[in-house]
Short mmCIF file of C-alpha atoms in Angstrom, two decimals:
data_model
loop_
_atom_site.label_atom_id
_atom_site.label_comp_id
_atom_site.label_asym_id
_atom_site.label_seq_id
_atom_site.Cartn_x
_atom_site.Cartn_y
_atom_site.Cartn_z
CA MET A 22 22.31 16.49 8.45
CA ILE A 23 20.02 14.67 11.11
CA ARG A 24 21.81 11.69 11.32
CA ASP A 25 21.90 10.66 15.07
CA LYS A 26 20.24 13.52 16.42
CA TYR A 27 16.77 12.57 16.94
CA ALA A 28 15.32 9.25 18.71
CA ILE A 29 12.48 7.12 19.28
CA VAL A 30 12.00 7.23 23.01
CA GLY A 31 8.75 5.43 23.59
CA VAL A 32 6.28 3.27 21.91
CA GLY A 33 2.51 2.21 22.96
CA GLU A 34 -0.26 0.35 21.75
CA SER A 35 -3.69 0.18 23.08
CA GLU A 36 -5.60 -3.46 23.44
CA ARG A 37 -5.89 -5.39 19.82
CA TYR A 38 -9.44 -6.12 18.97
CA LYS A 39 -11.64 -7.77 16.08
CA GLU A 40 -14.46 -5.25 17.24
CA SER A 41 -13.38 -2.93 20.05
CA LYS A 42 -16.55 -1.13 20.64
CA ARG A 43 -14.41 1.66 21.21
CA SER A 44 -14.09 4.95 19.76
CA PRO A 45 -10.67 5.88 18.08
CA LEU A 46 -10.19 8.25 20.40
CA SER A 47 -10.30 6.23 23.38
CA MET A 48 -8.08 3.50 21.90
CA ALA A 49 -5.58 6.62 21.03
CA VAL A 50 -5.76 7.71 24.53
CA GLU A 51 -4.52 4.56 25.84
CA ALA A 52 -1.93 3.80 23.28
CA SER A 53 -0.10 7.14 23.94
CA ARG A 54 -0.42 6.64 27.53
CA ASN A 55 1.68 3.45 26.87
CA ALA A 56 3.94 5.45 24.90
CA LEU A 57 4.57 8.08 27.63
CA ALA A 58 4.78 5.60 30.51
CA ASP A 59 7.30 3.57 27.94
CA ALA A 60 9.34 7.05 27.65
CA GLY A 61 9.49 7.97 31.14
CA LEU A 62 7.66 11.17 30.24
CA GLU A 63 4.72 13.24 31.01
CA PRO A 64 1.83 14.67 28.91
CA LYS A 65 3.67 18.67 29.29
CA ASP A 66 6.65 17.04 27.85
CA VAL A 67 5.03 16.63 24.78
CA ASP A 68 4.00 19.97 22.31
CA CYS A 69 3.24 18.20 18.96
CA VAL A 70 0.55 15.66 17.99
CA LEU A 71 0.79 14.28 14.50
CA SER A 72 -1.47 11.36 13.06
CA TYR A 73 -2.28 9.82 9.69
CA GLN A 74 -5.86 8.23 9.04
CA HIS A 75 -8.27 7.60 6.62
CA SER A 76 -11.17 9.73 7.66
CA ASP A 77 -11.42 6.92 10.44
CA SER A 78 -9.73 8.32 13.45
CA CYS A 79 -9.86 10.90 16.00
CA ASP A 80 -8.04 14.63 15.45
CA GLY A 81 -4.79 15.12 17.31
CA HIS A 82 -6.01 18.03 18.99
CA SER A 83 -8.95 16.30 20.67
CA LEU A 84 -6.38 13.57 21.62
CA GLY A 85 -3.80 16.02 23.10
CA THR A 86 -6.98 17.49 25.01
CA TYR A 87 -7.79 14.39 26.92
CA LEU A 88 -4.17 13.37 27.60
CA GLY A 89 -3.41 16.83 28.86
CA ILE A 90 -1.04 17.95 26.28
CA ARG A 91 -1.67 21.44 24.56
CA PRO A 92 -0.29 21.29 21.20
CA THR A 93 1.83 23.83 19.39
CA PHE A 94 1.26 21.69 16.20
CA TYR A 95 -0.96 19.23 15.25
CA MET A 96 -1.65 17.74 11.88
CA ASP A 97 -3.84 14.37 11.13
CA THR A 98 -2.61 13.45 7.25
CA PHE A 99 -4.55 11.46 5.30
CA GLY A 100 -2.62 8.40 4.67
CA GLY A 101 -1.98 4.82 5.17
CA GLY A 102 1.52 2.94 4.41
CA SER A 103 4.52 5.04 4.44
CA SER A 104 2.81 7.53 6.75
CA THR A 105 4.74 6.79 9.94
CA GLU A 106 8.29 7.09 8.61
CA MET A 107 6.79 10.30 7.00
CA LEU A 108 5.58 11.75 10.01
CA ILE A 109 8.79 11.09 12.17
CA ALA A 110 10.83 12.94 9.09
CA CYS A 111 7.85 15.62 9.69
CA ALA A 112 8.80 15.91 13.49
CA ILE A 113 12.20 16.21 13.22
CA GLY A 114 11.57 19.10 10.76
CA LEU A 115 9.63 20.66 13.25
CA ILE A 116 11.96 20.27 15.93
CA GLU A 117 14.62 21.41 13.93
CA ALA A 118 12.76 24.31 12.97
CA GLY A 119 11.99 25.20 16.64
CA LEU A 120 8.02 24.77 16.25
CA SER A 121 8.24 21.74 18.70
CA SER A 122 10.30 19.78 20.99
CA CYS A 123 8.78 16.31 21.26
CA ALA A 124 6.14 14.67 19.03
CA LEU A 125 3.47 12.33 19.70
CA ILE A 126 2.51 10.14 16.57
CA TYR A 127 -0.54 8.03 16.52
CA ARG A 128 -2.72 5.94 14.53
CA SER A 129 -5.99 4.81 15.87
CA MET A 130 -9.03 2.84 13.84
CA ASN A 131 -11.31 0.08 13.94
CA GLY A 132 -10.03 -1.27 10.84
CA ARG A 133 -11.65 -4.44 11.30
CA SER A 134 -15.13 -3.56 12.92
CA GLY A 135 -15.25 -0.01 10.91
CA LYS A 136 -14.05 1.03 7.63
CA ARG A 137 -12.21 -1.90 6.15
CA MET A 138 -9.61 -1.31 3.34
CA GLY A 139 -10.82 -4.46 1.46
CA MET A 140 -14.68 -4.20 1.71
CA GLY A 141 -17.53 -2.29 1.66
CA ASP A 142 -18.59 -0.17 -1.52
CA ASP A 143 -21.13 1.70 0.43
CA ASN A 144 -20.66 5.31 2.13
CA LEU A 145 -17.99 4.40 4.12
CA TRP A 146 -15.60 4.34 0.60
CA ASP A 147 -16.76 7.04 -1.31
CA LEU A 148 -16.70 6.09 -5.05
CA HIS A 149 -16.32 9.83 -6.30
CA GLY A 150 -13.67 10.42 -4.01
CA ILE A 151 -11.51 7.14 -4.90
CA MET A 152 -12.04 8.41 -8.39
CA GLU A 153 -10.78 11.83 -7.89
CA MET A 154 -8.12 11.33 -5.50
CA LEU A 155 -7.56 8.08 -3.87
CA ILE A 156 -6.97 6.61 -7.10
CA PRO A 157 -5.00 8.81 -9.51
CA GLY A 158 -6.95 8.22 -12.99
CA GLY A 159 -9.51 6.19 -10.84
CA SER A 160 -12.17 7.31 -13.55
CA PHE A 161 -10.09 4.84 -16.01
CA VAL A 162 -9.76 1.76 -13.69
CA VAL A 163 -12.87 2.00 -11.26
CA PRO A 164 -15.63 1.39 -13.83
CA TYR A 165 -13.92 -1.63 -14.58
CA GLY A 166 -13.90 -3.11 -11.21
CA ILE A 167 -10.75 -2.03 -9.76
CA THR A 168 -10.93 -0.24 -6.46
CA THR A 169 -8.92 -1.95 -3.49
CA PRO A 170 -5.43 -2.08 -2.79
CA ALA A 171 -4.90 -5.97 -3.38
CA GLN A 172 -6.80 -5.20 -7.08
CA GLN A 173 -4.48 -2.33 -7.55
CA PHE A 174 -1.33 -3.88 -6.42
CA ALA A 175 -2.34 -7.45 -7.89
CA MET A 176 -1.62 -5.98 -11.41
CA VAL A 177 1.95 -4.57 -10.82
CA ALA A 178 2.65 -8.13 -8.83
CA MET A 179 1.34 -10.35 -11.86
CA ARG A 180 3.55 -8.25 -14.29
CA HIS A 181 6.61 -8.59 -11.98
CA MET A 182 5.78 -12.27 -10.90
CA TRP A 183 6.16 -12.55 -14.69
CA GLU A 184 9.06 -10.95 -15.74
CA THR A 185 11.21 -12.42 -12.84
CA GLY A 186 9.92 -15.95 -12.53
CA THR A 187 8.79 -15.28 -9.20
CA THR A 188 6.18 -17.82 -7.80
CA GLU A 189 3.16 -18.63 -5.76
CA GLU A 190 5.72 -20.44 -3.57
CA HIS A 191 7.76 -17.38 -3.02
CA LEU A 192 4.81 -15.32 -1.88
CA ALA A 193 4.04 -18.35 0.58
CA GLY A 194 7.27 -18.26 2.20
CA VAL A 195 6.63 -14.23 3.04
CA CYS A 196 3.35 -15.29 5.10
CA MET A 197 5.02 -18.67 6.39
CA THR A 198 7.73 -16.64 7.94
CA PHE A 199 5.73 -14.07 9.48
CA TYR A 200 2.94 -16.36 11.09
CA GLU A 201 5.87 -18.19 12.51
CA HIS A 202 7.14 -15.06 14.28
CA ALA A 203 3.51 -14.62 15.24
CA GLY A 204 3.71 -17.69 17.07
CA ARG A 205 5.94 -16.15 19.40
CA ASN A 206 3.62 -13.20 20.21
CA PRO A 207 0.86 -13.83 22.30
CA ARG A 208 -0.83 -10.10 21.40
CA ALA A 209 -0.55 -11.55 17.61
CA LEU A 210 -3.91 -11.52 16.06
CA LEU A 211 -2.73 -14.85 14.27
CA HIS A 212 -0.74 -16.10 17.55
CA GLY A 213 -0.81 -19.68 16.96
CA LYS A 214 -2.02 -20.09 13.48
CA THR A 215 -0.11 -22.25 11.30
CA LEU A 216 0.14 -22.52 7.58
CA THR A 217 1.77 -25.49 5.60
CA MET A 218 2.54 -24.96 1.68
CA ASP A 219 -0.22 -26.61 0.93
CA GLU A 220 -2.48 -25.24 3.07
CA TYR A 221 -1.75 -21.98 1.46
CA LYS A 222 -1.99 -22.99 -2.42
CA ALA A 223 -5.39 -24.46 -1.37
CA SER A 224 -6.41 -20.91 0.14
CA PRO A 225 -9.10 -18.90 -1.99
CA TYR A 226 -7.94 -16.34 -4.10
CA ILE A 227 -8.76 -12.87 -3.43
CA VAL A 228 -7.66 -11.47 -6.66
CA GLU A 229 -5.07 -13.30 -8.81
CA PRO A 230 -2.29 -13.58 -8.17
CA PHE A 231 -3.02 -13.15 -4.21
CA ARG A 232 -4.58 -15.59 -1.94
CA LEU A 233 -6.33 -15.23 1.37
CA HIS A 234 -2.86 -15.76 3.23
CA ASP A 235 -1.00 -13.22 1.00
CA CYS A 236 -3.31 -10.32 2.50
CA CYS A 237 -2.50 -8.63 5.79
CA VAL A 238 -4.58 -8.83 8.79
CA GLU A 239 -7.47 -6.06 9.70
CA THR A 240 -7.53 -5.08 13.24
CA ASP A 241 -9.20 -2.54 15.70
CA GLU A 242 -6.14 -1.05 17.58
CA ALA A 243 -4.13 2.11 18.27
CA ASN A 244 -0.50 2.62 18.17
CA ALA A 245 1.68 5.69 19.26
CA ILE A 246 5.26 6.44 19.08
CA ILE A 247 7.34 9.54 20.94
CA VAL A 248 9.99 11.27 18.76
CA THR A 249 12.40 14.03 20.49
CA SER A 250 15.78 15.29 20.02
CA ALA A 251 18.90 12.88 20.90
CA GLU A 252 19.70 15.55 23.72
CA ARG A 253 16.29 15.06 25.40
CA ALA A 254 16.33 11.28 24.86
CA ARG A 255 19.11 11.02 27.40
CA ASP A 256 16.66 12.19 30.27
CA CYS A 257 13.69 9.34 28.91
CA ARG A 258 13.20 6.03 30.69
CA LYS A 259 14.56 3.31 27.74
CA PRO A 260 17.47 3.34 25.53
CA PRO A 261 16.80 5.83 22.59
CA VAL A 262 16.63 4.44 19.04
CA TYR A 263 18.59 7.01 16.86
CA VAL A 264 17.40 7.83 13.40
CA MET A 265 20.04 7.40 10.75
CA GLY A 266 18.35 8.27 7.85
CA LEU A 267 14.94 8.60 6.19
CA SER A 268 12.86 9.25 3.13
CA ALA A 269 9.68 10.41 3.27
CA ARG A 270 7.15 9.46 0.38
CA ASN A 271 9.65 9.23 -2.10
CA CYS A 272 7.88 8.79 -5.65
CA VAL A 273 8.27 7.40 -9.06
CA PRO A 274 7.84 9.76 -11.99
CA HIS A 275 4.11 8.80 -12.72
CA ALA A 276 1.22 9.23 -9.81
CA ASN A 277 -0.56 6.83 -11.93
CA GLN A 278 1.40 3.77 -11.57
CA TYR A 279 -0.26 1.98 -14.69
CA ALA A 280 1.25 4.63 -16.45
CA LEU A 281 4.49 3.92 -15.63
CA ASP A 282 6.34 2.70 -19.10
CA ASP A 283 7.43 -0.05 -16.36
CA ILE A 284 4.84 -0.62 -13.78
CA THR A 285 7.41 -2.63 -12.10
CA VAL A 286 9.15 0.38 -10.97
CA VAL A 287 8.64 1.45 -7.49
CA GLY A 288 8.84 3.84 -4.87
CA GLY A 289 11.66 1.94 -2.99
CA ASP A 290 13.65 2.27 -6.01
CA TYR A 291 14.05 5.95 -5.41
CA ALA A 292 13.74 6.06 -1.63
CA ARG A 293 16.85 3.51 -1.72
CA GLU A 294 19.54 5.93 -2.48
CA GLN A 295 18.11 8.63 0.01
CA VAL A 296 17.86 6.48 3.06
CA PHE A 297 20.96 4.95 2.81
CA GLY A 298 22.73 7.81 1.72
CA MET A 299 21.68 9.88 4.93
CA ALA A 300 22.31 6.86 7.22
CA GLY A 301 25.52 5.97 6.09
CA VAL A 302 25.04 2.23 5.69
CA GLU A 303 24.63 -0.34 2.93
CA PRO A 304 21.59 -2.73 2.85
CA SER A 305 24.19 -5.23 4.12
CA ASP A 306 24.68 -3.31 7.19
CA VAL A 307 20.87 -4.01 8.33
CA GLN A 308 20.36 -6.32 10.77
CA VAL A 309 16.41 -6.49 11.71
CA ALA A 310 14.02 -5.26 9.52
CA ALA A 311 10.26 -4.39 9.38
CA ILE A 312 9.42 -4.63 5.82
CA TYR A 313 5.43 -3.03 4.94
CA ASP A 314 3.57 -6.29 4.55
CA CYS A 315 0.25 -5.16 3.11
CA PHE A 316 0.51 -8.08 0.78
CA THR A 317 3.43 -10.88 0.75
CA TRP A 318 4.45 -9.61 -2.41
CA VAL A 319 4.84 -6.22 -1.42
CA VAL A 320 7.67 -7.21 0.90
CA LEU A 321 9.65 -9.38 -2.25
CA ALA A 322 9.16 -5.97 -4.16
CA GLN A 323 10.77 -3.97 -1.67
CA LEU A 324 13.64 -6.42 -0.54
CA GLU A 325 14.51 -5.66 -4.57
CA ALA A 326 13.97 -2.28 -4.72
CA PHE A 327 16.24 -1.45 -1.66
CA GLY A 328 18.77 -3.51 -2.72
CA PHE A 329 19.16 -6.21 -0.13
CA VAL A 330 18.85 -8.74 -2.98
CA GLY A 331 19.02 -8.35 -7.08
CA ARG A 332 15.65 -8.35 -9.10
CA GLY A 333 14.09 -11.25 -9.09
CA GLU A 334 15.79 -12.54 -6.33
CA ALA A 335 13.75 -11.78 -3.39
CA GLY A 336 11.45 -14.97 -3.86
CA PRO A 337 14.30 -17.12 -3.25
CA PHE A 338 16.20 -15.23 -0.80
CA VAL A 339 13.09 -15.56 1.25
CA ALA A 340 12.44 -19.03 0.37
CA GLU A 341 15.75 -19.94 2.01
CA GLY A 342 14.66 -18.65 5.49
CA ASN A 343 16.92 -15.31 5.43
CA LEU A 344 13.46 -13.61 7.14
CA ARG A 345 13.48 -15.90 10.07
CA MET A 346 15.12 -15.08 13.32
CA ASP A 347 18.05 -17.12 12.30
CA GLY A 348 18.50 -15.74 8.80
CA ALA A 349 20.51 -12.84 7.50
CA LEU A 350 17.49 -10.23 7.85
CA PRO A 351 15.05 -11.26 10.53
CA ALA A 352 11.98 -9.22 9.69
CA ASN A 353 8.61 -8.17 10.97
CA THR A 354 9.87 -10.23 14.06
CA ALA A 355 6.08 -9.69 15.76
CA GLY A 356 4.11 -11.13 12.89
CA GLY A 357 3.78 -7.93 10.79
CA MET A 358 1.05 -6.97 9.30
CA SER A 359 0.56 -10.33 7.71
CA SER A 360 -0.11 -11.71 11.16
CA GLU A 361 0.15 -8.99 14.29
CA GLY A 362 -2.14 -6.48 13.41
CA TYR A 363 -3.04 -3.66 10.70
CA THR A 364 -2.34 0.33 11.23
CA HIS A 365 -0.78 0.49 8.11
CA GLY A 366 2.80 0.26 9.52
CA MET A 367 3.09 1.61 12.98
CA ASN A 368 3.00 -2.17 14.78
CA ASN A 369 5.85 -2.48 12.44
CA VAL A 370 7.98 0.15 13.43
CA ILE A 371 6.87 0.12 17.08
CA GLU A 372 8.40 -3.82 16.85
CA LEU A 373 11.56 -2.71 15.34
CA VAL A 374 12.29 -0.17 18.02
CA ARG A 375 11.60 -3.09 20.72
CA GLN A 376 14.17 -5.38 18.69
CA VAL A 377 16.83 -2.42 18.39
CA ARG A 378 16.20 -1.42 22.06
CA ARG A 379 16.77 -5.22 23.05
CA ASP A 380 13.35 -5.43 24.71
CA TYR A 381 13.02 -8.92 24.41
CA GLU A 382 16.55 -10.09 25.39
CA GLY A 383 16.93 -13.47 26.69
CA THR A 384 13.73 -14.45 24.88
CA LEU A 385 13.32 -16.36 21.53
CA ARG A 386 11.70 -12.88 20.58
CA GLN A 387 14.91 -11.49 20.44
CA ALA A 388 16.68 -10.64 16.95
CA PRO A 389 20.48 -11.74 17.46
CA ARG A 390 21.81 -8.56 15.86
CA THR A 391 20.11 -5.56 16.14
CA GLU A 392 22.92 -2.50 15.74
CA VAL A 393 21.07 -1.37 12.93
CA GLY A 394 17.44 -1.45 11.76
CA MET A 395 15.49 -0.45 9.20
CA SER A 396 11.79 -0.25 8.16
CA THR A 397 10.15 0.39 4.87
CA GLY A 398 6.79 2.21 4.43
CA TRP A 399 4.56 1.59 1.14
CA ASP A 400 2.11 3.88 0.07
CA GLY A 401 1.43 2.42 -3.07
CA PRO A 402 3.97 0.95 -5.53
CA HIS A 403 4.14 4.56 -6.23
CA ALA A 404 5.52 6.17 -3.32
CA ALA A 405 8.03 4.61 -0.28
CA SER A 406 9.03 5.99 2.94
CA ALA A 407 11.92 4.17 4.84
CA MET A 408 13.67 4.43 7.92
CA ILE A 409 17.12 3.28 9.42
CA VAL A 410 17.53 3.26 13.10
CA ARG A 411 20.63 2.47 15.36
CA SER A 412 20.85 1.72 18.80
CA MET B 4 -40.99 -9.21 -16.49
CA SER B 5 -37.52 -9.52 -14.64
CA ILE B 6 -37.35 -12.37 -11.89
CA ASP B 7 -34.36 -10.44 -10.37
CA SER B 8 -35.33 -9.68 -6.55
CA LYS B 9 -32.79 -7.09 -6.05
CA PRO B 10 -32.14 -3.85 -8.15
CA LYS B 11 -29.45 -3.82 -10.38
CA VAL B 12 -26.61 -1.75 -9.08
CA ALA B 13 -24.93 0.44 -11.84
CA LYS B 14 -21.17 0.18 -12.26
CA PRO B 15 -19.35 3.17 -11.20
CA VAL B 16 -19.47 6.06 -13.68
CA PRO B 17 -16.35 8.13 -14.59
CA LEU B 18 -16.02 11.54 -13.66
CA ASP B 19 -17.01 13.98 -15.92
CA ASP B 20 -14.64 16.66 -15.98
CA ASN B 21 -12.93 18.76 -18.94
CA ASP B 22 -10.03 16.74 -18.96
CA GLN B 23 -11.21 13.49 -19.68
CA ARG B 24 -14.59 14.33 -21.42
CA PRO B 25 -13.77 13.96 -24.82
CA TYR B 26 -12.54 10.99 -24.06
CA TRP B 27 -15.52 9.37 -22.96
CA HIS B 28 -17.64 11.22 -25.69
CA ALA B 29 -15.59 9.51 -28.34
CA ALA B 30 -16.45 6.23 -26.43
CA SER B 31 -20.33 6.84 -26.80
CA GLN B 32 -19.19 7.00 -30.36
CA GLY B 33 -17.48 3.99 -30.64
CA ARG B 34 -13.99 5.92 -31.36
CA LEU B 35 -11.15 5.61 -29.27
CA VAL B 36 -9.16 8.92 -28.50
CA LEU B 37 -5.94 10.07 -26.88
CA GLN B 38 -4.25 13.05 -25.56
CA ARG B 39 -1.13 13.96 -26.77
CA CYS B 40 1.44 16.71 -26.01
CA ALA B 41 2.10 19.02 -28.72
CA GLY B 42 5.27 20.08 -27.30
CA CYS B 43 7.07 16.45 -26.68
CA GLY B 44 4.85 14.45 -29.14
CA ARG B 45 4.12 11.32 -26.15
CA HIS B 46 0.71 10.56 -25.77
CA VAL B 47 -0.70 11.20 -22.50
CA HIS B 48 -2.76 8.56 -21.08
CA PRO B 49 -5.29 9.26 -18.90
CA PRO B 50 -6.02 12.58 -20.20
CA ALA B 51 -4.83 15.54 -17.73
CA PRO B 52 -4.24 18.94 -17.56
CA GLY B 53 -0.27 18.71 -18.37
CA CYS B 54 2.14 16.53 -19.82
CA PRO B 55 3.94 13.88 -17.35
CA TYR B 56 6.76 13.49 -19.61
CA CYS B 57 8.16 17.16 -20.47
CA GLY B 58 5.63 19.20 -17.99
CA GLY B 59 4.13 20.75 -21.29
CA ALA B 60 0.89 22.46 -21.11
CA ASP B 61 -0.08 22.39 -24.64
CA LEU B 62 -2.29 18.86 -25.01
CA VAL B 63 -4.03 18.11 -28.21
CA TRP B 64 -6.33 15.16 -29.16
CA ASP B 65 -5.59 12.31 -31.68
CA ASP B 66 -8.66 10.13 -33.07
CA LEU B 67 -7.50 6.52 -33.41
CA GLY B 68 -11.00 5.47 -34.48
CA SER B 69 -12.65 2.32 -34.10
CA GLU B 70 -10.14 -0.62 -35.09
CA ILE B 71 -7.76 -0.51 -32.00
CA SER B 72 -5.88 -4.03 -30.94
CA GLY B 73 -3.20 -4.20 -28.43
CA HIS B 74 -1.85 -7.30 -26.41
CA VAL B 75 -2.12 -7.83 -22.53
CA TYR B 76 0.81 -6.21 -20.29
CA SER B 77 -0.82 -7.75 -17.28
CA TYR B 78 -3.64 -8.40 -15.83
CA VAL B 79 -5.78 -9.48 -12.46
CA VAL B 80 -8.55 -11.86 -11.95
CA VAL B 81 -10.99 -10.25 -9.15
CA HIS B 82 -12.59 -13.06 -7.06
CA ARG B 83 -13.95 -11.09 -4.34
CA PRO B 84 -15.27 -8.02 -5.58
CA PHE B 85 -15.16 -4.97 -3.19
CA LEU B 86 -18.35 -3.34 -5.52
CA ARG B 87 -21.47 -4.60 -5.41
CA SER B 88 -22.20 -4.19 -9.28
CA PHE B 89 -19.42 -6.75 -9.60
CA ILE B 90 -20.98 -9.32 -8.16
CA ASP B 91 -22.41 -11.20 -10.55
CA ASP B 92 -19.16 -10.92 -12.78
CA VAL B 93 -16.83 -12.56 -10.42
CA PRO B 94 -14.29 -13.93 -11.17
CA TYR B 95 -13.60 -11.49 -13.80
CA VAL B 96 -10.55 -9.99 -15.76
CA VAL B 97 -9.07 -6.84 -15.45
CA ALA B 98 -6.49 -6.45 -17.71
CA LEU B 99 -4.22 -3.50 -18.87
CA VAL B 100 -3.61 -3.51 -22.13
CA GLU B 101 -0.62 -1.85 -24.61
CA LEU B 102 -1.77 -0.70 -27.78
CA ASP B 103 -0.72 -1.55 -31.07
CA GLY B 104 -0.28 0.98 -33.69
CA VAL B 105 0.97 3.80 -32.13
CA ASP B 106 4.69 5.11 -32.17
CA ASP B 107 5.15 5.06 -28.15
CA ILE B 108 3.66 3.08 -24.93
CA VAL B 109 -0.09 3.89 -24.23
CA ARG B 110 -1.54 1.11 -21.98
CA VAL B 111 -5.56 1.06 -21.72
CA THR B 112 -7.04 -0.84 -18.68
CA GLY B 113 -10.58 -2.58 -19.25
CA ASN B 114 -12.00 -5.67 -18.55
CA ILE B 115 -11.52 -8.58 -21.41
CA LEU B 116 -14.73 -9.73 -22.16
CA GLY B 117 -16.10 -13.18 -23.91
CA LEU B 118 -13.48 -15.08 -22.21
CA GLU B 119 -14.29 -19.04 -21.96
CA ASN B 120 -12.32 -19.14 -18.75
CA PRO B 121 -10.57 -16.36 -16.83
CA SER B 122 -7.45 -18.53 -16.80
CA ASP B 123 -7.58 -18.21 -20.61
CA VAL B 124 -6.06 -14.69 -20.29
CA GLU B 125 -2.09 -14.68 -20.46
CA ILE B 126 0.55 -11.55 -21.00
CA GLY B 127 0.98 -11.06 -24.29
CA MET B 128 -2.36 -12.17 -25.63
CA PRO B 129 -3.67 -10.30 -28.43
CA VAL B 130 -6.93 -8.27 -27.84
CA ARG B 131 -9.32 -5.94 -29.66
CA MET B 132 -11.30 -2.72 -28.32
CA LEU B 133 -15.11 -2.65 -28.34
CA TRP B 134 -17.34 -0.45 -26.78
CA GLU B 135 -19.98 -1.71 -23.88
CA ASP B 136 -23.05 0.26 -23.52
CA ARG B 137 -23.49 0.34 -19.43
CA GLY B 138 -26.92 2.11 -20.21
CA GLU B 139 -27.93 5.60 -18.67
CA GLY B 140 -25.69 7.21 -21.32
CA VAL B 141 -22.55 5.23 -20.38
CA THR B 142 -20.23 3.95 -22.66
CA VAL B 143 -16.96 2.48 -22.06
CA PRO B 144 -14.10 0.89 -23.88
CA GLN B 145 -13.60 -2.82 -23.49
CA TRP B 146 -11.47 -5.74 -24.73
CA GLU B 147 -12.08 -9.09 -26.29
CA PRO B 148 -9.72 -11.55 -27.41
CA LEU B 149 -8.88 -11.32 -30.84
CA SER B 150 -8.69 -14.81 -32.48
CA SER B 151 -5.42 -14.84 -34.51
#
């Protein structure tokens, strides 16, 4: 059992941009230096470099080189959501095996000025590759005009909303809550952006049922976190955030979500037992959360899949204000991917660490109770990661 | 002479590989064929090198012919295209349609053509299959509303 044997000891970011005019390597170096300083570590203390990317980043060996790290293990895995928790699991496995002692995990991307998830069908996103690998069964959906995550997930959302009675007001509750949190975060892309229900409903559809505000932001930035053993964590600068449990890309039974008998079954339905079992806690024990929020509906789906609420109850749960700072489950407290920044999940994990460490103590940004926190990662509906941490 | 000043961009063409070639070949003939596992009997769609239900390796093809109907299990309406080739179609419907007349659950994705308004689509709506010639030797199954 790895419960409480490993910790996140440092987090860091680069500047956040709409157009960085910088290389991913440059931003990654900045984020990593900030993470090392946060941890009170030197580059020589790190021997493992892990990242996730969509062929739009820098490689981990290069990052190590320009920081002054010679890795004994490096890996740049292809992926987006779910990758942060998955790479934390990998780091733990490598340290358990004696192949590493301290891991730097990063994500760096020009996700707004460069390769964007929601736009551009040219060579940046190779259609052959999309049909061959990125979308299982892609030849049977791409020719009909389904390519982006928004389009793919909307099909699942539409069915879920029809079956459960989830409404567009329920979706709006998610972004309205997270924009409110971004209002306290001067570094959030949408800091100061307010949104009323009328404004939400007046905003244009991207792909029904998703409107503009149901979709996360896109930014240019880099994020970095440092993971090591609980033993080594004692020598670090900040209070360690201990890993209690993990689930790493736990999958539904079919890689092609549209081929499931029930399209609304999601990875979290399987990750739930694994992560809570390992952590030895229940959903009701989680006091602060970072729920993968590429789209508002995805937050509702995960609240149900991970057992925070029953099926169809996530909409009302959020509408009642439970994800707010004074609610039962403060979530995405820096604004999330909805309104802070978008690195496919790492910015959510960084904020969770800051909450559990109580970096914001004495300010309105600090969630009241943070002994047990949880992040979720959504690779797609088909596979979920999750991590439960404690102070 | 065409008055279009832009060349038309072709819609994406399905990949050509041994698992799915029979499906698209049948489509070019205006027929639906579906793979089936000879072991457990379930249909396998999209076609694949193995059965996702029992792991079996023995897959055969059923010819379901040209009279295919189904009902809408889910759908989306795309308002912002990612693909240039769909700019003129926006807003367009993509539906996941559950086939009638098969003894298990099989769902086939397609656009719903011939709708007055995209907002006319609803879950449960009955549809029938037709085949759309996209030019350059490409034919794809599609759906249209089935008037009751």
